[in-house]
Coordinates of N, CA and C in Angstrom, one line a residue:
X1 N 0.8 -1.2 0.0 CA 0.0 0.0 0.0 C 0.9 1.2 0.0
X2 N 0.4 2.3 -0.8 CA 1.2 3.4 -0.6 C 1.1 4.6 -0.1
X3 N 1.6 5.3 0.6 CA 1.5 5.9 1.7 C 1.3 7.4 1.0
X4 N 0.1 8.1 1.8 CA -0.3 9.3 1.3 C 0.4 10.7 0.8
X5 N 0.9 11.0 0.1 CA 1.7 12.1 -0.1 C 1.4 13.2 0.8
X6 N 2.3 14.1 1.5 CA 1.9 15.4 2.3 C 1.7 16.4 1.2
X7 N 0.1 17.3 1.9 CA -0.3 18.4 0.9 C 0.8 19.4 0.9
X8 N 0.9 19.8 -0.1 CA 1.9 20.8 -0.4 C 1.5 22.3 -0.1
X9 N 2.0 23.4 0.3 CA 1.4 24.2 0.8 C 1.0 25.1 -0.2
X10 N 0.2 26.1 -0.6 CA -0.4 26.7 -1.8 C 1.1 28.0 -1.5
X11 N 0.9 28.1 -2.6 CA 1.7 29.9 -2.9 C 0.3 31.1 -2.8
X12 N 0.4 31.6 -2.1 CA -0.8 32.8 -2.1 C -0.1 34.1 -2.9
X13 N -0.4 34.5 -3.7 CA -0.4 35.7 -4.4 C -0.9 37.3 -4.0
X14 N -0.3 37.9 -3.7 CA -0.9 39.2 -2.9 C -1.6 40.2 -4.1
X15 N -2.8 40.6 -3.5 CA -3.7 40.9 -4.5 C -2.8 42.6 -5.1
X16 N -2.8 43.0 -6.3 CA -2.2 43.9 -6.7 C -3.2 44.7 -6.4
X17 N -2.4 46.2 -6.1 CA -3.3 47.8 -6.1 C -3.1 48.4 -7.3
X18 N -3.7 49.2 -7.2 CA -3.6 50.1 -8.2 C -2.3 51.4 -8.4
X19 N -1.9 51.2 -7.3 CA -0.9 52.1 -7.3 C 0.3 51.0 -7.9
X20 N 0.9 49.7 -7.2 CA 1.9 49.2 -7.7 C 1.5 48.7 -9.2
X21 N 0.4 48.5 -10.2 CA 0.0 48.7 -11.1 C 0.8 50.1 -12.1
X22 N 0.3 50.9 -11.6 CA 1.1 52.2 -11.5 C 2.5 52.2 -11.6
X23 N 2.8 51.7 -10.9 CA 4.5 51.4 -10.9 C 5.1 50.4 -11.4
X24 N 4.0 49.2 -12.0 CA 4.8 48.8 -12.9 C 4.7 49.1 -14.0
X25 N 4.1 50.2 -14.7 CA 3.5 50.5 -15.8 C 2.6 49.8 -16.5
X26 N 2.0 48.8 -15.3 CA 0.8 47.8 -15.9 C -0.7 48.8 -16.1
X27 N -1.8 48.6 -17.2 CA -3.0 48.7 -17.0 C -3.6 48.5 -15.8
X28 N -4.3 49.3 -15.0 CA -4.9 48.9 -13.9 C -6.0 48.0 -13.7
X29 N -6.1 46.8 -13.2 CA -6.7 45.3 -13.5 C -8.6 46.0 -12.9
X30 N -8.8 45.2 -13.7 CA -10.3 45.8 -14.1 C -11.6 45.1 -13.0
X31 N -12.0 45.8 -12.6 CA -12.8 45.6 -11.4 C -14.6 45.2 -12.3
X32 N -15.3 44.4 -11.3 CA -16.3 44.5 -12.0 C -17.4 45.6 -11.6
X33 N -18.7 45.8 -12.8 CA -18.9 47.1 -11.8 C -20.0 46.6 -10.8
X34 N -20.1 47.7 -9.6 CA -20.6 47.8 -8.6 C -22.0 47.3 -8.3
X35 N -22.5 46.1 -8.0 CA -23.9 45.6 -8.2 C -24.9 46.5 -7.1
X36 N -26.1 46.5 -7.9 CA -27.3 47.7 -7.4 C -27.5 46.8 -5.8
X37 N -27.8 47.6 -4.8 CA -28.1 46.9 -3.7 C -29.4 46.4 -3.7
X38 N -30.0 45.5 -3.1 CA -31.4 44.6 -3.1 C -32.6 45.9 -2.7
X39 N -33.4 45.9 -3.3 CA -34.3 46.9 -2.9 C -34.4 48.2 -4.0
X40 N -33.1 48.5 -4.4 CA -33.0 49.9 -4.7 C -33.3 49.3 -6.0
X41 N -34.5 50.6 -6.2 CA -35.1 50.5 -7.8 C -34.0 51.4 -8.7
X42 N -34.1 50.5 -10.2 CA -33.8 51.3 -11.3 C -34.2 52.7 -12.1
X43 N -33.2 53.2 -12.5 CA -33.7 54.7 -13.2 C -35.0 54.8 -13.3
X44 N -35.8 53.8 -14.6 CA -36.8 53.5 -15.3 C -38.0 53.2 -14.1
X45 N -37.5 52.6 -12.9 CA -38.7 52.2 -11.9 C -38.7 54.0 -10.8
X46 N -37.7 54.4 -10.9 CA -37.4 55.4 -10.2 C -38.1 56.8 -11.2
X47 N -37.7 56.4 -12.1 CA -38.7 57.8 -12.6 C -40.6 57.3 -12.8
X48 N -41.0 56.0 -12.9 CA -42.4 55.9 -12.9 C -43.1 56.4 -11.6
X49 N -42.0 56.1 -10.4 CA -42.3 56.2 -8.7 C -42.5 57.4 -8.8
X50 N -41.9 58.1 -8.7 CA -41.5 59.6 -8.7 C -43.1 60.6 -9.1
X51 N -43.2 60.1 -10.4 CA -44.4 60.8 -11.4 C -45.5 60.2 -10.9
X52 N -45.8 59.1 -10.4 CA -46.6 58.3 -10.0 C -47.6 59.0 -8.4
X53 N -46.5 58.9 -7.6 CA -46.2 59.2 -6.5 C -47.0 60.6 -6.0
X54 N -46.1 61.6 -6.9 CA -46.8 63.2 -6.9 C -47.9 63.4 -7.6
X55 N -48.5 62.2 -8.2 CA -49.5 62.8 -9.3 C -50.4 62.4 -8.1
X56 N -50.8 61.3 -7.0 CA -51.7 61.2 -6.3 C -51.5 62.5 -5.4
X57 N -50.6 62.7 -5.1 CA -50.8 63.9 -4.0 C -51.1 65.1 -4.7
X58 N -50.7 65.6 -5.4 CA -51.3 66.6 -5.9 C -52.8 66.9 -6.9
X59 N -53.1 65.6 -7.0 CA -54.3 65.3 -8.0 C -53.9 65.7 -9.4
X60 N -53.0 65.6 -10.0 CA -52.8 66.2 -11.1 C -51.7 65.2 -11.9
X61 N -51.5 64.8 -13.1 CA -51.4 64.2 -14.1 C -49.5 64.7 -14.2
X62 N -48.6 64.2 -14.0 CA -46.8 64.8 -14.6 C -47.2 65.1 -15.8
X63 N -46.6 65.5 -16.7 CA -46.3 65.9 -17.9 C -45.1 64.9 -18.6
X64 N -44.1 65.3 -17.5 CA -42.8 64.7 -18.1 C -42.1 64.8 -16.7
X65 N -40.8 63.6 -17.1 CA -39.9 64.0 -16.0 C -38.5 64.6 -16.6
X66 N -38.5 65.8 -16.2 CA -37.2 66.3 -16.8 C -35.8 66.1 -16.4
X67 N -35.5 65.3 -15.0 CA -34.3 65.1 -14.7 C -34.6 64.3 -13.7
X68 N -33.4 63.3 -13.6 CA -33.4 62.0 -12.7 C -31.8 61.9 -12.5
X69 N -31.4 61.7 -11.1 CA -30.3 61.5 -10.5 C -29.9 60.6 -9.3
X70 N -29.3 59.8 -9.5 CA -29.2 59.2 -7.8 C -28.5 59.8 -6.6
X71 N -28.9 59.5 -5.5 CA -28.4 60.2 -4.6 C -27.8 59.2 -2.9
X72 N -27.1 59.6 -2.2 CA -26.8 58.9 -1.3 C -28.2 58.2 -0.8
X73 N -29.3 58.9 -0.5 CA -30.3 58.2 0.3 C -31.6 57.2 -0.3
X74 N -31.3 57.7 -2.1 CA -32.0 57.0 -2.9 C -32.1 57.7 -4.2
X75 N -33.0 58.9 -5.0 CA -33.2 59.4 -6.1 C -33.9 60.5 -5.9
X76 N -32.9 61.7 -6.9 CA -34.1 62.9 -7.2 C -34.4 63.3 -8.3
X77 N -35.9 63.9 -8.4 CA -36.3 63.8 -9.7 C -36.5 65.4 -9.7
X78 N -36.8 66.1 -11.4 CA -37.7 67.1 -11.5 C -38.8 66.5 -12.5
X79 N -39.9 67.2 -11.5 CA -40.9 66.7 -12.2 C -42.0 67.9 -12.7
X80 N -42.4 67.6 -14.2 CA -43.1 69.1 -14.8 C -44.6 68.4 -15.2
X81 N -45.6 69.4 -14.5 CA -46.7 69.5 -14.2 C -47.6 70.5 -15.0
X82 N -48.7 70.2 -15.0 CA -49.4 71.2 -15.8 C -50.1 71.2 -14.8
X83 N -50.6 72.8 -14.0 CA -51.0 73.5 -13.3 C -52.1 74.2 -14.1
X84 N -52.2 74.6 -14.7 CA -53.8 75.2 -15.1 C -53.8 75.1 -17.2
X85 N -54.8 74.4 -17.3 CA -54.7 74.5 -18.5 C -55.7 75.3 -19.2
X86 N -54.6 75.9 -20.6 CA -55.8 76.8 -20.8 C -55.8 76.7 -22.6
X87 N -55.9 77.7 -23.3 CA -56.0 77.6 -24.6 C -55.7 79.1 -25.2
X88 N -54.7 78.9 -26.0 CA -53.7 77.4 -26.9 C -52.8 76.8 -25.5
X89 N -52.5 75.8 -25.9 CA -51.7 75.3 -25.1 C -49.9 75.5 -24.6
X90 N -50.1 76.5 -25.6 CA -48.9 76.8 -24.9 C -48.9 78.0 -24.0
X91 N -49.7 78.6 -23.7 CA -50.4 79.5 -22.1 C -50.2 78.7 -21.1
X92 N -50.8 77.0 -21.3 CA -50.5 76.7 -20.0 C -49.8 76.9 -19.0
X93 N -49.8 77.1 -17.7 CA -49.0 77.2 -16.6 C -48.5 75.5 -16.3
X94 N -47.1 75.4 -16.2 CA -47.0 74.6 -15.9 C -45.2 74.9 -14.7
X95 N -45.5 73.7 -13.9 CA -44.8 73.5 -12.7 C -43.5 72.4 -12.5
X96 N -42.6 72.8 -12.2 CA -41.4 72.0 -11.9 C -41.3 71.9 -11.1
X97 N -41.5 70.6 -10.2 CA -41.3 70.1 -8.5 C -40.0 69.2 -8.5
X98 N -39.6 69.5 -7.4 CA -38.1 68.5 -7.3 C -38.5 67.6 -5.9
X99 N -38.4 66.2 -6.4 CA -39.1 64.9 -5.9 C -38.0 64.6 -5.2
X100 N -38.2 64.1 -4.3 CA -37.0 62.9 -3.3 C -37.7 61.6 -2.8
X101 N -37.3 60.8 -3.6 CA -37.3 59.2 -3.1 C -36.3 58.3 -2.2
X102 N -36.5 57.7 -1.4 CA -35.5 57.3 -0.5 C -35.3 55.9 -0.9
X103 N -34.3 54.9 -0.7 CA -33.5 53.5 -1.7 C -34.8 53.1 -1.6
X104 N -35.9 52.9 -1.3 CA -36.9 51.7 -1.9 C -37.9 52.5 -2.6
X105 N -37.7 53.6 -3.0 CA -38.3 54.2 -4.2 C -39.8 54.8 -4.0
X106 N -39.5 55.4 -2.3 CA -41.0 55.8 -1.7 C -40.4 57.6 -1.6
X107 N -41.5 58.1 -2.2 CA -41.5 59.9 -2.0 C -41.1 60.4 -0.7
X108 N -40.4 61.1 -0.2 CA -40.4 61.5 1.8 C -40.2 63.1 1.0
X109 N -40.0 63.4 0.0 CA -40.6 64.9 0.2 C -40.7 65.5 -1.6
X110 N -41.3 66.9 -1.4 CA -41.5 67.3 -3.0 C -41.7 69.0 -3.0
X111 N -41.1 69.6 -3.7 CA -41.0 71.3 -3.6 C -41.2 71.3 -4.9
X112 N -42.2 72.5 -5.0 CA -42.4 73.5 -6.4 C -41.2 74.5 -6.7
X113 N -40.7 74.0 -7.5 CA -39.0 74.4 -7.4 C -39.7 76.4 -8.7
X114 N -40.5 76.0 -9.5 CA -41.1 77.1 -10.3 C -42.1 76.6 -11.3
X115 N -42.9 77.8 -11.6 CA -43.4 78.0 -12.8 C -43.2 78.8 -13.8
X116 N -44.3 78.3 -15.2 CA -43.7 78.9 -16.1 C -44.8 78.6 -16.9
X117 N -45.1 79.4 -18.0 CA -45.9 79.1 -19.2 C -45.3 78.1 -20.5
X118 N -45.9 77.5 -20.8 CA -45.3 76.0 -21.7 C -44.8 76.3 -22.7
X119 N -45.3 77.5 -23.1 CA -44.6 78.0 -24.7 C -43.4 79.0 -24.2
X120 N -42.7 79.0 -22.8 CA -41.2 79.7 -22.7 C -40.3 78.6 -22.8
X121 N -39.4 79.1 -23.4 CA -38.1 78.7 -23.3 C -36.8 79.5 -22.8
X122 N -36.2 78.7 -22.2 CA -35.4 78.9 -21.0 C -34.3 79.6 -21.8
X123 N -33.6 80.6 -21.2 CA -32.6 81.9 -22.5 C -30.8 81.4 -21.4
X124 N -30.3 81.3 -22.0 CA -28.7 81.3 -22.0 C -28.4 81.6 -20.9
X125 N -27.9 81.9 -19.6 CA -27.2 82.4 -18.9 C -26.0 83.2 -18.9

Protein backbone atom coordinates (compact mmCIF):
# COMPACT_ATOMS: atom_id res chain seq x y z
CA UNK A 1 0.00 0.00 0.00
CA UNK A 2 1.21 3.45 -0.61
CA UNK A 3 1.50 5.93 1.70
CA UNK A 4 -0.26 9.34 1.25
CA UNK A 5 1.66 12.08 -0.12
CA UNK A 6 1.90 15.43 2.31
CA UNK A 7 -0.29 18.37 0.90
CA UNK A 8 1.87 20.79 -0.35
CA UNK A 9 1.37 24.16 0.83
CA UNK A 10 -0.40 26.73 -1.82
CA UNK A 11 1.73 29.94 -2.90
CA UNK A 12 -0.79 32.82 -2.13
CA UNK A 13 -0.38 35.70 -4.38
CA UNK A 14 -0.91 39.19 -2.88
CA UNK A 15 -3.73 40.91 -4.47
CA UNK A 16 -2.22 43.90 -6.72
CA UNK A 17 -3.33 47.79 -6.10
CA UNK A 18 -3.63 50.06 -8.24
CA UNK A 19 -0.92 52.07 -7.30
CA UNK A 20 1.91 49.22 -7.74
CA UNK A 21 -0.04 48.74 -11.10
CA UNK A 22 1.09 52.16 -11.52
CA UNK A 23 4.50 51.42 -10.90
CA UNK A 24 4.82 48.77 -12.92
CA UNK A 25 3.51 50.53 -15.76
CA UNK A 26 0.84 47.79 -15.91
CA UNK A 27 -3.02 48.74 -16.98
CA UNK A 28 -4.92 48.87 -13.94
CA UNK A 29 -6.72 45.26 -13.53
CA UNK A 30 -10.30 45.76 -14.11
CA UNK A 31 -12.76 45.57 -11.41
CA UNK A 32 -16.27 44.46 -12.05
CA UNK A 33 -18.95 47.08 -11.77
CA UNK A 34 -20.63 47.76 -8.58
CA UNK A 35 -23.89 45.64 -8.21
CA UNK A 36 -27.31 47.74 -7.36
CA UNK A 37 -28.14 46.94 -3.71
CA UNK A 38 -31.38 44.57 -3.12
CA UNK A 39 -34.28 46.87 -2.86
CA UNK A 40 -32.95 49.92 -4.70
CA UNK A 41 -35.10 50.47 -7.75
CA UNK A 42 -33.76 51.34 -11.33
CA UNK A 43 -33.70 54.69 -13.22
CA UNK A 44 -36.79 53.49 -15.27
CA UNK A 45 -38.71 52.24 -11.93
CA UNK A 46 -37.35 55.35 -10.19
CA UNK A 47 -38.66 57.77 -12.63
CA UNK A 48 -42.45 55.93 -12.87
CA UNK A 49 -42.35 56.18 -8.73
CA UNK A 50 -41.52 59.62 -8.74
CA UNK A 51 -44.41 60.82 -11.41
CA UNK A 52 -46.64 58.33 -10.00
CA UNK A 53 -46.24 59.20 -6.46
CA UNK A 54 -46.78 63.18 -6.93
CA UNK A 55 -49.47 62.77 -9.27
CA UNK A 56 -51.74 61.21 -6.29
CA UNK A 57 -50.78 63.87 -3.96
CA UNK A 58 -51.28 66.58 -5.89
CA UNK A 59 -54.34 65.34 -8.00
CA UNK A 60 -52.75 66.18 -11.07
CA UNK A 61 -51.42 64.22 -14.06
CA UNK A 62 -46.83 64.80 -14.62
CA UNK A 63 -46.26 65.85 -17.86
CA UNK A 64 -42.82 64.71 -18.07
CA UNK A 65 -39.90 64.01 -15.98
CA UNK A 66 -37.24 66.33 -16.83
CA UNK A 67 -34.30 65.12 -14.71
CA UNK A 68 -33.42 62.01 -12.67
CA UNK A 69 -30.29 61.52 -10.50
CA UNK A 70 -29.15 59.22 -7.76
CA UNK A 71 -28.35 60.25 -4.57
CA UNK A 72 -26.79 58.90 -1.34
CA UNK A 73 -30.33 58.20 0.33
CA UNK A 74 -31.97 57.00 -2.93
CA UNK A 75 -33.22 59.36 -6.06
CA UNK A 76 -34.15 62.87 -7.23
CA UNK A 77 -36.32 63.76 -9.68
CA UNK A 78 -37.73 67.06 -11.53
CA UNK A 79 -40.90 66.72 -12.17
CA UNK A 80 -43.07 69.09 -14.85
CA UNK A 81 -46.75 69.45 -14.24
CA UNK A 82 -49.41 71.25 -15.76
CA UNK A 83 -50.97 73.46 -13.31
CA UNK A 84 -53.76 75.25 -15.15
CA UNK A 85 -54.72 74.48 -18.46
CA UNK A 86 -55.75 76.78 -20.81
CA UNK A 87 -56.04 77.57 -24.59
CA UNK A 88 -53.66 77.44 -26.88
CA UNK A 89 -51.73 75.25 -25.10
CA UNK A 90 -48.92 76.76 -24.88
CA UNK A 91 -50.36 79.50 -22.13
CA UNK A 92 -50.54 76.70 -19.97
CA UNK A 93 -49.02 77.18 -16.57
CA UNK A 94 -46.95 74.57 -15.87
CA UNK A 95 -44.77 73.53 -12.70
CA UNK A 96 -41.35 72.01 -11.85
CA UNK A 97 -41.34 70.09 -8.54
CA UNK A 98 -38.10 68.54 -7.31
CA UNK A 99 -39.13 64.86 -5.87
CA UNK A 100 -37.05 62.92 -3.29
CA UNK A 101 -37.31 59.21 -3.12
CA UNK A 102 -35.53 57.30 -0.46
CA UNK A 103 -33.50 53.50 -1.66
CA UNK A 104 -36.85 51.72 -1.86
CA UNK A 105 -38.31 54.23 -4.17
CA UNK A 106 -41.05 55.83 -1.65
CA UNK A 107 -41.45 59.89 -1.97
CA UNK A 108 -40.43 61.46 1.84
CA UNK A 109 -40.64 64.88 0.16
CA UNK A 110 -41.50 67.31 -3.01
CA UNK A 111 -40.96 71.26 -3.57
CA UNK A 112 -42.41 73.50 -6.35
CA UNK A 113 -38.96 74.36 -7.38
CA UNK A 114 -41.12 77.08 -10.33
CA UNK A 115 -43.45 78.00 -12.85
CA UNK A 116 -43.72 78.87 -16.07
CA UNK A 117 -45.92 79.08 -19.18
CA UNK A 118 -45.26 75.97 -21.69
CA UNK A 119 -44.56 78.01 -24.67
CA UNK A 120 -41.18 79.67 -22.67
CA UNK A 121 -38.11 78.71 -23.34
CA UNK A 122 -35.44 78.91 -21.00
CA UNK A 123 -32.63 81.90 -22.53
CA UNK A 124 -28.70 81.30 -22.00
CA UNK A 125 -27.24 82.44 -18.92
Amino acid sequence: MAAAEPARPRKVRPRRTEEADEQDGRPPARRAPAKRKAGVPGAASAMRSAAGQLAQLLGRTPDSVSSLKPTEDGWEAQVEVVELERIPDTTSVMASYKVALNADGQLVSYERTRRYSRGMIDRPT
